Amino acid sequence: MDRLVNTVRPYAWGSLTALPELLGQEPTGEPQAELWMGAHPGAPSRADRGEGPRPLDELIAADPEGELGAATVARFGPTLPFLFKVLAAGIPLSIQAHPSLDQARAGYAAENALGIPSDAPHRSYRDANHKPELICALDEFDGLCGFRTPAGAAALLAGLKVPALDPLIALLGAEDEAGALRTTLAAVLTMDDATAAATVRDTAEAVDKAAAGDPDGPYALYGRITREFPGDRGLLAGLLLNAIRLRPGQALYLGAGVPHAYLHGVCVELQANSDNVLRAGLTPKHIDVPELLKVVRFTSGAPELLLPTAVADTPGEELYAVPIDEFRLSRLTLDGRRTGLDGRAPQILLCTAGAARLTAADGSTLDLARGESAFLPATGTVTTVDGTGATVFRATVTL
């Protein structure tokens, strides 16, 4: 077992207080957005095995089968297949979508062939992997996810009574759903700057008025966008998407091509080990419209919120089931009983409430306070975890 030393990513959209509170630290006065736990080369966790802290990706590269287990290496390759995070959004993140595995491989190879540096701001593909992800709310969490039906989006726009939105409403009236959504999003992203500025201005004023008149109404969550991103055409793109509010313990799975934006709140996030993002607004970063339109899935439907289900052979464990094997997220609610964890696959444990104790097969122990995490190599032996009033999230793979 290794206690992890993790990196906090200070992205501009991060909360000033949420991660310091979780970690028991004083706020720095700067945004703190994501706590990364894993072996992504961009910010690998570090573990000390008696020779000083070493990056987890280096430890795994030195002995993939010893750290990950032969079955994991055979199935997913010699790197940790997932990246585990705590995400704390103080202001909205960009509207974005992630590529499929085939799209990521092709895009990464194409940008390499063009000689685009891996850290170039106009690069869309940072690696050759896909980025499905699962978020689970730790407190009330607001976001946008997936397209509304064209009729639903048209009705939402029409309700604002902004004449400048009429061309977009007309585009949404096409008979072909995918074509209507694609054409409308493309029109938003390619609108000339003067038209976009006037349309966003008028729309923002109408959104603010509607939200003030009905704080629980359909426009309320969009008020965060008008306050934090004045003049950004991402407001128009966001109105095409479903607004969602997760309660603590509720989760949401996002597959390839699903447009989404996280607006506010704290969650744990488990994803494939990738950093590929195609953006559609609410950001000063590069927006590659043609590539985005290749990646986005133009289908509509209300997001399906996930609740955990009990794991029959692991007392106190509840699983958030997803249609992918590269990561598996579960929640352990510890009430004084000892729970045994299968050790055939690598796993990261994160304590989000109370305090937990891990006990290895050799009798060694590791205590985790709130905000602390541990890496358990695939030793094949059972590790037990216990605590009173503690919550531990478990990230691993499905073999």
mmCIF file of C-alpha atoms in Angstrom:
data_model
loop_
_atom_site.group_PDB
_atom_site.id
_atom_site.type_symbol
_atom_site.label_atom_id
_atom_site.label_comp_id
_atom_site.label_asym_id
_atom_site.label_seq_id
_atom_site.Cartn_x
_atom_site.Cartn_y
_atom_site.Cartn_z
ATOM 1 C CA MET A 1 0.000 0.000 0.000
ATOM 2 C CA ASP A 2 1.257 3.459 -0.867
ATOM 3 C CA ARG A 3 0.027 6.735 0.539
ATOM 4 C CA LEU A 4 -0.242 9.068 -2.442
ATOM 5 C CA VAL A 5 1.051 12.616 -2.692
ATOM 6 C CA ASN A 6 -1.137 14.230 -5.339
ATOM 7 C CA THR A 7 -1.015 17.343 -7.492
ATOM 8 C CA VAL A 8 -3.698 20.029 -7.425
ATOM 9 C CA ARG A 9 -4.275 21.605 -10.834
ATOM 10 C CA PRO A 10 -4.872 25.386 -10.475
ATOM 11 C CA TYR A 11 -7.158 25.939 -13.455
ATOM 12 C CA ALA A 12 -8.921 29.299 -13.530
ATOM 13 C CA TRP A 13 -12.382 27.754 -13.090
ATOM 14 C CA GLY A 14 -11.469 26.089 -9.790
ATOM 15 C CA SER A 15 -13.032 26.798 -6.413
ATOM 16 C CA LEU A 16 -11.062 28.926 -3.969
ATOM 17 C CA THR A 17 -12.070 26.845 -0.948
ATOM 18 C CA ALA A 18 -13.453 23.365 -1.776
ATOM 19 C CA LEU A 19 -10.201 21.429 -2.249
ATOM 20 C CA PRO A 20 -8.391 23.124 0.661
ATOM 21 C CA GLU A 21 -11.364 22.205 2.877
ATOM 22 C CA LEU A 22 -11.248 18.566 1.704
ATOM 23 C CA LEU A 23 -7.481 18.380 2.248
ATOM 24 C CA GLY A 24 -7.505 20.210 5.579
ATOM 25 C CA GLN A 25 -5.387 23.059 4.256
ATOM 26 C CA GLU A 26 -5.614 26.813 4.309
ATOM 27 C CA PRO A 27 -6.875 28.378 1.044
ATOM 28 C CA THR A 28 -4.141 30.002 -1.018
ATOM 29 C CA GLY A 29 -6.414 32.667 -2.495
ATOM 30 C CA GLU A 30 -5.942 31.062 -5.921
ATOM 31 C CA PRO A 31 -8.346 28.723 -7.756
ATOM 32 C CA GLN A 32 -7.795 25.021 -7.072
ATOM 33 C CA ALA A 33 -9.643 22.963 -9.642
ATOM 34 C CA GLU A 34 -8.654 19.288 -9.747
ATOM 35 C CA LEU A 35 -6.857 16.863 -7.466
ATOM 36 C CA TRP A 36 -5.247 14.222 -9.705
ATOM 37 C CA MET A 37 -4.725 10.681 -8.416
ATOM 38 C CA GLY A 38 -3.058 8.282 -10.801
ATOM 39 C CA ALA A 39 -0.224 7.888 -13.250
ATOM 40 C CA HIS A 40 -1.032 10.353 -16.025
ATOM 41 C CA PRO A 41 2.322 11.837 -17.118
ATOM 42 C CA GLY A 42 0.841 15.341 -16.930
ATOM 43 C CA ALA A 43 0.687 15.203 -13.114
ATOM 44 C CA PRO A 44 1.419 11.739 -11.718
ATOM 45 C CA SER A 45 0.866 10.966 -8.064
ATOM 46 C CA ARG A 46 3.980 10.210 -6.022
ATOM 47 C CA ALA A 47 4.674 7.382 -3.610
ATOM 48 C CA ASP A 48 7.549 6.861 -1.160
ATOM 49 C CA ARG A 49 8.766 3.287 -0.738
ATOM 50 C CA GLY A 50 11.749 4.212 1.361
ATOM 51 C CA GLU A 51 13.884 5.942 -1.257
ATOM 52 C CA GLY A 52 12.016 9.238 -1.437
ATOM 53 C CA PRO A 53 8.886 10.121 -3.429
ATOM 54 C CA ARG A 54 8.763 8.698 -6.960
ATOM 55 C CA PRO A 55 6.150 9.347 -9.653
ATOM 56 C CA LEU A 56 3.613 6.557 -9.897
ATOM 57 C CA ASP A 57 4.024 6.282 -13.658
ATOM 58 C CA GLU A 58 7.748 5.560 -13.150
ATOM 59 C CA LEU A 59 7.027 2.881 -10.559
ATOM 60 C CA ILE A 60 4.544 1.217 -12.893
ATOM 61 C CA ALA A 61 6.855 1.442 -15.915
ATOM 62 C CA ALA A 62 9.619 -0.294 -13.931
ATOM 63 C CA ASP A 63 7.401 -3.323 -13.180
ATOM 64 C CA PRO A 64 4.034 -3.214 -14.973
ATOM 65 C CA GLU A 65 2.900 -6.712 -14.026
ATOM 66 C CA GLY A 66 4.053 -6.320 -10.437
ATOM 67 C CA GLU A 67 2.094 -3.082 -10.013
ATOM 68 C CA LEU A 68 -0.924 -3.664 -12.255
ATOM 69 C CA GLY A 69 -1.158 -7.457 -12.369
ATOM 70 C CA ALA A 70 -0.711 -9.683 -15.406
ATOM 71 C CA ALA A 71 -4.428 -9.663 -16.224
ATOM 72 C CA THR A 72 -4.624 -5.856 -16.273
ATOM 73 C CA VAL A 73 -1.524 -5.554 -18.464
ATOM 74 C CA ALA A 74 -2.847 -8.181 -20.863
ATOM 75 C CA ARG A 75 -6.202 -6.426 -21.116
ATOM 76 C CA PHE A 76 -5.265 -2.734 -21.055
ATOM 77 C CA GLY A 77 -1.492 -2.470 -21.586
ATOM 78 C CA PRO A 78 1.385 -1.585 -19.238
ATOM 79 C CA THR A 79 -0.030 1.694 -17.900
ATOM 80 C CA LEU A 80 -2.709 2.464 -15.325
ATOM 81 C CA PRO A 81 -5.902 2.571 -17.422
ATOM 82 C CA PHE A 82 -7.697 5.249 -15.421
ATOM 83 C CA LEU A 83 -7.247 8.694 -13.882
ATOM 84 C CA PHE A 84 -9.052 9.507 -10.635
ATOM 85 C CA LYS A 85 -9.844 13.100 -9.639
ATOM 86 C CA VAL A 86 -11.677 15.348 -7.261
ATOM 87 C CA LEU A 87 -13.102 18.194 -9.341
ATOM 88 C CA ALA A 88 -14.112 21.483 -7.693
ATOM 89 C CA ALA A 89 -15.844 23.912 -10.040
ATOM 90 C CA GLY A 90 -16.146 27.471 -8.775
ATOM 91 C CA ILE A 91 -17.221 28.807 -12.162
ATOM 92 C CA PRO A 92 -18.339 26.942 -15.318
ATOM 93 C CA LEU A 93 -15.912 24.776 -17.234
ATOM 94 C CA SER A 94 -15.825 24.875 -21.017
ATOM 95 C CA ILE A 95 -18.526 23.161 -23.044
ATOM 96 C CA GLN A 96 -16.667 20.141 -24.380
ATOM 97 C CA ALA A 97 -16.758 16.666 -25.850
ATOM 98 C CA HIS A 98 -14.228 13.856 -25.965
ATOM 99 C CA PRO A 99 -13.228 11.628 -28.887
ATOM 100 C CA SER A 100 -13.735 7.900 -29.314
ATOM 101 C CA LEU A 101 -10.658 5.679 -29.177
ATOM 102 C CA ASP A 102 -10.398 5.527 -32.985
ATOM 103 C CA GLN A 103 -10.818 9.298 -33.271
ATOM 104 C CA ALA A 104 -8.186 9.921 -30.597
ATOM 105 C CA ARG A 105 -5.653 7.652 -32.280
ATOM 106 C CA ALA A 106 -6.236 9.245 -35.679
ATOM 107 C CA GLY A 107 -6.219 12.819 -34.335
ATOM 108 C CA TYR A 108 -3.088 12.295 -32.265
ATOM 109 C CA ALA A 109 -1.228 10.767 -35.215
ATOM 110 C CA ALA A 110 -2.356 13.562 -37.542
ATOM 111 C CA GLU A 111 -1.185 16.334 -35.195
ATOM 112 C CA ASN A 112 2.112 14.543 -34.636
ATOM 113 C CA ALA A 113 2.606 14.309 -38.393
ATOM 114 C CA LEU A 114 2.050 18.058 -38.632
ATOM 115 C CA GLY A 115 4.762 18.608 -36.034
ATOM 116 C CA ILE A 116 2.457 20.336 -33.545
ATOM 117 C CA PRO A 117 4.181 20.382 -30.121
ATOM 118 C CA SER A 118 2.420 18.297 -27.482
ATOM 119 C CA ASP A 119 1.904 21.360 -25.273
ATOM 120 C CA ALA A 120 0.837 23.744 -28.057
ATOM 121 C CA PRO A 121 -2.297 25.706 -27.092
ATOM 122 C CA HIS A 122 -3.911 24.983 -30.470
ATOM 123 C CA ARG A 123 -3.426 21.230 -30.157
ATOM 124 C CA SER A 124 -6.637 19.184 -29.759
ATOM 125 C CA TYR A 125 -5.174 15.728 -29.058
ATOM 126 C CA ARG A 126 -2.725 15.416 -26.155
ATOM 127 C CA ASP A 127 -2.586 11.619 -26.336
ATOM 128 C CA ALA A 128 -3.947 8.684 -28.310
ATOM 129 C CA ASN A 129 -6.602 7.582 -25.832
ATOM 130 C CA HIS A 130 -10.318 8.152 -25.451
ATOM 131 C CA LYS A 131 -11.791 9.887 -22.387
ATOM 132 C CA PRO A 132 -15.072 8.407 -21.190
ATOM 133 C CA GLU A 133 -15.756 9.654 -17.683
ATOM 134 C CA LEU A 134 -17.949 9.145 -14.652
ATOM 135 C CA ILE A 135 -18.693 11.859 -12.110
ATOM 136 C CA CYS A 136 -20.267 11.396 -8.693
ATOM 137 C CA ALA A 137 -21.443 14.446 -6.758
ATOM 138 C CA LEU A 138 -20.023 15.123 -3.299
ATOM 139 C CA ASP A 139 -22.315 18.108 -2.873
ATOM 140 C CA GLU A 140 -25.011 19.692 -5.050
ATOM 141 C CA PHE A 141 -23.493 19.718 -8.536
ATOM 142 C CA ASP A 142 -24.799 21.652 -11.561
ATOM 143 C CA GLY A 143 -23.989 20.962 -15.180
ATOM 144 C CA LEU A 144 -25.078 20.654 -18.787
ATOM 145 C CA CYS A 145 -25.142 17.268 -20.503
ATOM 146 C CA GLY A 146 -26.286 16.017 -23.886
ATOM 147 C CA PHE A 147 -28.578 17.686 -26.392
ATOM 148 C CA ARG A 148 -32.156 18.618 -25.735
ATOM 149 C CA THR A 149 -34.525 17.452 -28.447
ATOM 150 C CA PRO A 150 -34.580 19.993 -31.285
ATOM 151 C CA ALA A 151 -38.182 20.838 -30.348
ATOM 152 C CA GLY A 152 -37.208 21.253 -26.685
ATOM 153 C CA ALA A 153 -34.252 23.479 -27.530
ATOM 154 C CA ALA A 154 -36.395 25.540 -29.904
ATOM 155 C CA ALA A 155 -39.026 26.019 -27.198
ATOM 156 C CA LEU A 156 -36.373 27.112 -24.679
ATOM 157 C CA LEU A 157 -34.957 29.673 -27.133
ATOM 158 C CA ALA A 158 -38.410 30.880 -28.154
ATOM 159 C CA GLY A 159 -39.340 31.417 -24.505
ATOM 160 C CA LEU A 160 -36.700 34.149 -24.281
ATOM 161 C CA LYS A 161 -38.476 36.216 -26.958
ATOM 162 C CA VAL A 162 -35.214 37.393 -28.524
ATOM 163 C CA PRO A 163 -35.644 38.118 -32.274
ATOM 164 C CA ALA A 164 -31.958 37.409 -32.935
ATOM 165 C CA LEU A 165 -32.556 33.769 -31.947
ATOM 166 C CA ASP A 166 -35.160 33.228 -34.666
ATOM 167 C CA PRO A 167 -32.623 31.908 -37.249
ATOM 168 C CA LEU A 168 -31.437 29.261 -34.774
ATOM 169 C CA ILE A 169 -35.017 28.325 -33.915
ATOM 170 C CA ALA A 170 -35.697 27.857 -37.626
ATOM 171 C CA LEU A 171 -32.670 25.567 -38.019
ATOM 172 C CA LEU A 172 -33.907 23.427 -35.130
ATOM 173 C CA GLY A 173 -37.135 22.854 -37.042
ATOM 174 C CA ALA A 174 -35.503 20.553 -39.610
ATOM 175 C CA GLU A 175 -37.062 17.087 -39.882
ATOM 176 C CA ASP A 176 -33.764 15.252 -39.369
ATOM 177 C CA GLU A 177 -32.828 15.439 -35.670
ATOM 178 C CA ALA A 178 -29.086 14.908 -36.085
ATOM 179 C CA GLY A 179 -28.978 17.365 -38.976
ATOM 180 C CA ALA A 180 -30.921 19.975 -37.018
ATOM 181 C CA LEU A 181 -28.624 19.757 -34.014
ATOM 182 C CA ARG A 182 -25.440 19.706 -36.095
ATOM 183 C CA THR A 183 -26.497 22.649 -38.277
ATOM 184 C CA THR A 184 -27.587 24.727 -35.292
ATOM 185 C CA LEU A 185 -24.406 24.132 -33.287
ATOM 186 C CA ALA A 186 -22.296 24.861 -36.372
ATOM 187 C CA ALA A 187 -24.236 28.093 -36.923
ATOM 188 C CA VAL A 188 -23.551 29.198 -33.338
ATOM 189 C CA LEU A 189 -19.827 28.464 -33.581
ATOM 190 C CA THR A 190 -19.289 30.020 -37.018
ATOM 191 C CA MET A 191 -21.533 33.082 -36.640
ATOM 192 C CA ASP A 192 -19.647 36.274 -37.521
ATOM 193 C CA ASP A 193 -18.348 38.118 -34.480
ATOM 194 C CA ALA A 194 -20.647 41.132 -34.747
ATOM 195 C CA THR A 195 -23.788 39.019 -35.067
ATOM 196 C CA ALA A 196 -22.622 36.727 -32.270
ATOM 197 C CA ALA A 197 -21.912 39.647 -29.936
ATOM 198 C CA ALA A 198 -25.361 41.171 -30.457
ATOM 199 C CA THR A 199 -27.147 37.811 -30.197
ATOM 200 C CA VAL A 200 -25.318 36.796 -27.015
ATOM 201 C CA ARG A 201 -25.909 40.230 -25.445
ATOM 202 C CA ASP A 202 -29.649 40.143 -26.052
ATOM 203 C CA THR A 203 -29.914 36.488 -25.031
ATOM 204 C CA ALA A 204 -27.973 37.063 -21.796
ATOM 205 C CA GLU A 205 -30.262 39.932 -20.831
ATOM 206 C CA ALA A 206 -33.309 37.752 -21.434
ATOM 207 C CA VAL A 207 -31.811 34.814 -19.512
ATOM 208 C CA ASP A 208 -31.006 37.009 -16.527
ATOM 209 C CA LYS A 209 -34.511 38.468 -16.501
ATOM 210 C CA ALA A 210 -36.117 35.021 -16.757
ATOM 211 C CA ALA A 211 -33.879 33.558 -14.040
ATOM 212 C CA ALA A 212 -34.593 36.455 -11.687
ATOM 213 C CA GLY A 213 -38.338 35.976 -12.175
ATOM 214 C CA ASP A 214 -38.169 32.208 -11.597
ATOM 215 C CA PRO A 215 -35.055 31.118 -9.639
ATOM 216 C CA ASP A 216 -36.022 27.454 -10.009
ATOM 217 C CA GLY A 217 -37.062 27.708 -13.646
ATOM 218 C CA PRO A 218 -35.463 26.365 -16.834
ATOM 219 C CA TYR A 219 -33.128 29.353 -17.284
ATOM 220 C CA ALA A 220 -31.784 29.502 -13.723
ATOM 221 C CA LEU A 221 -28.567 27.494 -14.232
ATOM 222 C CA TYR A 222 -27.663 29.537 -17.312
ATOM 223 C CA GLY A 223 -27.318 32.606 -15.095
ATOM 224 C CA ARG A 224 -23.913 31.259 -14.014
ATOM 225 C CA ILE A 225 -22.798 31.485 -17.642
ATOM 226 C CA THR A 226 -23.995 35.049 -18.191
ATOM 227 C CA ARG A 227 -22.231 36.208 -15.010
ATOM 228 C CA GLU A 228 -18.917 34.451 -15.563
ATOM 229 C CA PHE A 229 -18.639 34.515 -19.368
ATOM 230 C CA PRO A 230 -20.248 37.731 -20.628
ATOM 231 C CA GLY A 231 -20.304 37.865 -24.404
ATOM 232 C CA ASP A 232 -19.297 34.202 -24.858
ATOM 233 C CA ARG A 233 -21.249 32.392 -27.573
ATOM 234 C CA GLY A 234 -21.012 29.305 -25.375
ATOM 235 C CA LEU A 235 -24.249 30.620 -23.835
ATOM 236 C CA LEU A 236 -26.014 29.881 -27.114
ATOM 237 C CA ALA A 237 -24.424 26.436 -27.388
ATOM 238 C CA GLY A 238 -25.319 25.730 -23.763
ATOM 239 C CA LEU A 239 -28.995 26.452 -24.342
ATOM 240 C CA LEU A 240 -29.027 23.488 -26.736
ATOM 241 C CA LEU A 241 -28.028 21.162 -23.872
ATOM 242 C CA ASN A 242 -29.909 19.628 -20.946
ATOM 243 C CA ALA A 243 -29.442 21.387 -17.603
ATOM 244 C CA ILE A 244 -28.901 18.953 -14.722
ATOM 245 C CA ARG A 245 -28.471 19.104 -10.951
ATOM 246 C CA LEU A 246 -26.896 16.127 -9.174
ATOM 247 C CA ARG A 247 -27.564 15.504 -5.500
ATOM 248 C CA PRO A 248 -24.783 14.066 -3.324
ATOM 249 C CA GLY A 249 -24.227 10.424 -4.264
ATOM 250 C CA GLN A 250 -25.812 10.722 -7.712
ATOM 251 C CA ALA A 251 -23.561 10.021 -10.671
ATOM 252 C CA LEU A 252 -23.437 10.616 -14.412
ATOM 253 C CA TYR A 253 -21.600 8.644 -17.102
ATOM 254 C CA LEU A 254 -20.375 10.461 -20.216
ATOM 255 C CA GLY A 255 -19.325 8.446 -23.245
ATOM 256 C CA ALA A 256 -17.514 9.598 -26.366
ATOM 257 C CA GLY A 257 -19.007 12.547 -28.199
ATOM 258 C CA VAL A 258 -21.473 13.672 -25.506
ATOM 259 C CA PRO A 259 -21.318 17.488 -25.188
ATOM 260 C CA HIS A 260 -21.238 18.674 -21.588
ATOM 261 C CA ALA A 261 -20.120 21.381 -19.191
ATOM 262 C CA TYR A 262 -19.729 21.351 -15.438
ATOM 263 C CA LEU A 263 -21.044 24.572 -13.931
ATOM 264 C CA HIS A 264 -20.586 24.442 -10.164
ATOM 265 C CA GLY A 265 -19.939 22.018 -7.317
ATOM 266 C CA VAL A 266 -17.604 19.266 -6.137
ATOM 267 C CA CYS A 267 -17.475 15.719 -7.455
ATOM 268 C CA VAL A 268 -15.194 12.734 -7.763
ATOM 269 C CA GLU A 269 -14.399 11.939 -11.375
ATOM 270 C CA LEU A 270 -13.081 8.689 -12.793
ATOM 271 C CA GLN A 271 -12.030 8.568 -16.416
ATOM 272 C CA ALA A 272 -9.850 6.802 -18.908
ATOM 273 C CA ASN A 273 -6.234 7.943 -18.692
ATOM 274 C CA SER A 274 -6.474 10.786 -21.206
ATOM 275 C CA ASP A 275 -6.541 14.580 -21.476
ATOM 276 C CA ASN A 276 -8.186 14.976 -24.901
ATOM 277 C CA VAL A 277 -10.758 17.790 -25.003
ATOM 278 C CA LEU A 278 -12.596 19.426 -27.918
ATOM 279 C CA ARG A 279 -14.237 22.667 -26.801
ATOM 280 C CA ALA A 280 -17.365 24.542 -27.893
ATOM 281 C CA GLY A 281 -17.339 27.664 -25.701
ATOM 282 C CA LEU A 282 -17.035 29.146 -22.207
ATOM 283 C CA THR A 283 -13.278 29.263 -22.555
ATOM 284 C CA PRO A 284 -10.471 31.479 -23.835
ATOM 285 C CA LYS A 285 -8.757 28.309 -25.100
ATOM 286 C CA HIS A 286 -8.576 27.092 -28.696
ATOM 287 C CA ILE A 287 -11.845 25.953 -30.293
ATOM 288 C CA ASP A 288 -11.353 23.658 -33.292
ATOM 289 C CA VAL A 289 -14.817 23.800 -34.860
ATOM 290 C CA PRO A 290 -14.310 21.251 -37.699
ATOM 291 C CA GLU A 291 -12.755 18.692 -35.338
ATOM 292 C CA LEU A 292 -15.418 19.284 -32.705
ATOM 293 C CA LEU A 293 -18.175 18.675 -35.233
ATOM 294 C CA LYS A 294 -16.509 15.349 -36.157
ATOM 295 C CA VAL A 295 -16.399 14.226 -32.542
ATOM 296 C CA VAL A 296 -19.808 15.312 -31.186
ATOM 297 C CA ARG A 297 -22.679 12.817 -31.235
ATOM 298 C CA PHE A 298 -25.758 14.644 -32.471
ATOM 299 C CA THR A 299 -28.413 12.672 -30.631
ATOM 300 C CA SER A 300 -30.843 13.985 -28.027
ATOM 301 C CA GLY A 301 -32.181 12.659 -24.780
ATOM 302 C CA ALA A 302 -32.326 13.372 -21.063
ATOM 303 C CA PRO A 303 -29.206 12.265 -19.153
ATOM 304 C CA GLU A 304 -29.606 9.109 -17.084
ATOM 305 C CA LEU A 305 -28.529 9.726 -13.494
ATOM 306 C CA LEU A 306 -26.865 6.752 -11.802
ATOM 307 C CA LEU A 307 -27.384 5.564 -8.245
ATOM 308 C CA PRO A 308 -25.101 2.931 -6.725
ATOM 309 C CA THR A 309 -26.187 -0.657 -6.161
ATOM 310 C CA ALA A 310 -24.964 -2.968 -3.403
ATOM 311 C CA VAL A 311 -22.114 -5.365 -4.220
ATOM 312 C CA ALA A 312 -23.227 -8.747 -2.957
ATOM 313 C CA ASP A 313 -19.852 -10.140 -1.888
ATOM 314 C CA THR A 314 -18.367 -6.919 -0.428
ATOM 315 C CA PRO A 315 -20.256 -5.618 2.634
ATOM 316 C CA GLY A 316 -20.660 -1.856 2.607
ATOM 317 C CA GLU A 317 -19.643 -1.464 -1.050
ATOM 318 C CA GLU A 318 -21.958 0.094 -3.651
ATOM 319 C CA LEU A 319 -21.110 0.087 -7.370
ATOM 320 C CA TYR A 320 -21.772 2.752 -10.008
ATOM 321 C CA ALA A 321 -22.222 0.490 -13.030
ATOM 322 C CA VAL A 322 -20.923 1.791 -16.384
ATOM 323 C CA PRO A 323 -20.547 0.166 -19.832
ATOM 324 C CA ILE A 324 -16.740 0.199 -19.817
ATOM 325 C CA ASP A 325 -14.063 -1.949 -18.189
ATOM 326 C CA GLU A 326 -11.143 0.521 -18.024
ATOM 327 C CA PHE A 327 -12.503 1.952 -14.811
ATOM 328 C CA ARG A 328 -14.835 0.867 -12.034
ATOM 329 C CA LEU A 329 -16.078 3.242 -9.327
ATOM 330 C CA SER A 330 -17.618 2.156 -6.069
ATOM 331 C CA ARG A 331 -18.354 3.747 -2.706
ATOM 332 C CA LEU A 332 -17.593 2.142 0.631
ATOM 333 C CA THR A 333 -19.678 3.244 3.601
ATOM 334 C CA LEU A 334 -17.844 2.051 6.702
ATOM 335 C CA ASP A 335 -19.841 1.429 9.866
ATOM 336 C CA GLY A 336 -17.301 -0.372 12.057
ATOM 337 C CA ARG A 337 -17.174 -3.593 10.029
ATOM 338 C CA ARG A 338 -14.084 -4.760 8.188
ATOM 339 C CA THR A 339 -14.502 -5.047 4.441
ATOM 340 C CA GLY A 340 -12.142 -7.125 2.295
ATOM 341 C CA LEU A 341 -11.051 -5.784 -1.091
ATOM 342 C CA ASP A 342 -10.022 -8.127 -3.887
ATOM 343 C CA GLY A 343 -6.379 -7.463 -4.769
ATOM 344 C CA ARG A 344 -6.127 -8.887 -8.274
ATOM 345 C CA ALA A 345 -6.319 -5.453 -9.936
ATOM 346 C CA PRO A 346 -4.691 -2.072 -9.166
ATOM 347 C CA GLN A 347 -6.836 0.327 -7.192
ATOM 348 C CA ILE A 348 -6.852 3.789 -5.683
ATOM 349 C CA LEU A 349 -8.808 4.493 -2.516
ATOM 350 C CA LEU A 350 -9.900 8.031 -1.584
ATOM 351 C CA CYS A 351 -11.364 8.930 1.802
ATOM 352 C CA THR A 352 -13.948 11.716 1.509
ATOM 353 C CA ALA A 353 -15.435 11.605 5.014
ATOM 354 C CA GLY A 354 -14.292 10.392 8.419
ATOM 355 C CA ALA A 355 -11.153 8.265 8.680
ATOM 356 C CA ALA A 356 -10.359 4.786 7.380
ATOM 357 C CA ARG A 357 -7.689 2.194 8.099
ATOM 358 C CA LEU A 358 -6.274 -0.164 5.480
ATOM 359 C CA THR A 359 -4.724 -3.447 6.565
ATOM 360 C CA ALA A 360 -2.607 -5.499 4.154
ATOM 361 C CA ALA A 361 -2.269 -9.266 4.166
ATOM 362 C CA ASP A 362 1.069 -8.969 6.024
ATOM 363 C CA GLY A 363 -0.584 -7.008 8.830
ATOM 364 C CA SER A 364 0.804 -3.590 7.908
ATOM 365 C CA THR A 365 -1.647 -0.712 8.159
ATOM 366 C CA LEU A 366 -2.216 2.659 6.539
ATOM 367 C CA ASP A 367 -4.559 5.290 7.949
ATOM 368 C CA LEU A 368 -6.409 7.640 5.599
ATOM 369 C CA ALA A 369 -7.883 10.919 6.821
ATOM 370 C CA ARG A 370 -10.402 12.926 4.829
ATOM 371 C CA GLY A 371 -8.867 13.944 1.507
ATOM 372 C CA GLU A 372 -6.099 11.323 1.617
ATOM 373 C CA SER A 373 -5.662 8.522 -0.888
ATOM 374 C CA ALA A 374 -3.705 5.313 -1.371
ATOM 375 C CA PHE A 375 -2.535 3.149 -4.264
ATOM 376 C CA LEU A 376 -2.901 -0.610 -3.870
ATOM 377 C CA PRO A 377 -0.800 -2.597 -6.351
ATOM 378 C CA ALA A 378 -2.253 -5.803 -7.752
ATOM 379 C CA THR A 379 -0.683 -8.190 -5.231
ATOM 380 C CA GLY A 380 -3.437 -10.784 -5.509
ATOM 381 C CA THR A 381 -4.034 -10.617 -1.762
ATOM 382 C CA VAL A 382 -6.984 -9.153 0.121
ATOM 383 C CA THR A 383 -6.679 -5.726 1.760
ATOM 384 C CA THR A 384 -9.193 -4.949 4.472
ATOM 385 C CA VAL A 385 -10.608 -1.508 5.145
ATOM 386 C CA ASP A 386 -12.469 -0.384 8.222
ATOM 387 C CA GLY A 387 -13.611 2.781 9.957
ATOM 388 C CA THR A 388 -16.594 4.360 11.643
ATOM 389 C CA GLY A 389 -18.577 7.076 9.900
ATOM 390 C CA ALA A 390 -16.176 6.966 6.950
ATOM 391 C CA THR A 391 -16.777 7.137 3.201
ATOM 392 C CA VAL A 392 -14.167 5.779 0.810
ATOM 393 C CA PHE A 393 -14.371 5.842 -2.978
ATOM 394 C CA ARG A 394 -12.670 2.932 -4.725
ATOM 395 C CA ALA A 395 -11.292 3.256 -8.271
ATOM 396 C CA THR A 396 -10.127 0.130 -10.091
ATOM 397 C CA VAL A 397 -10.757 -1.815 -13.317
ATOM 398 C CA THR A 398 -13.111 -4.610 -14.307
ATOM 399 C CA LEU A 399 -11.365 -7.819 -15.371
#
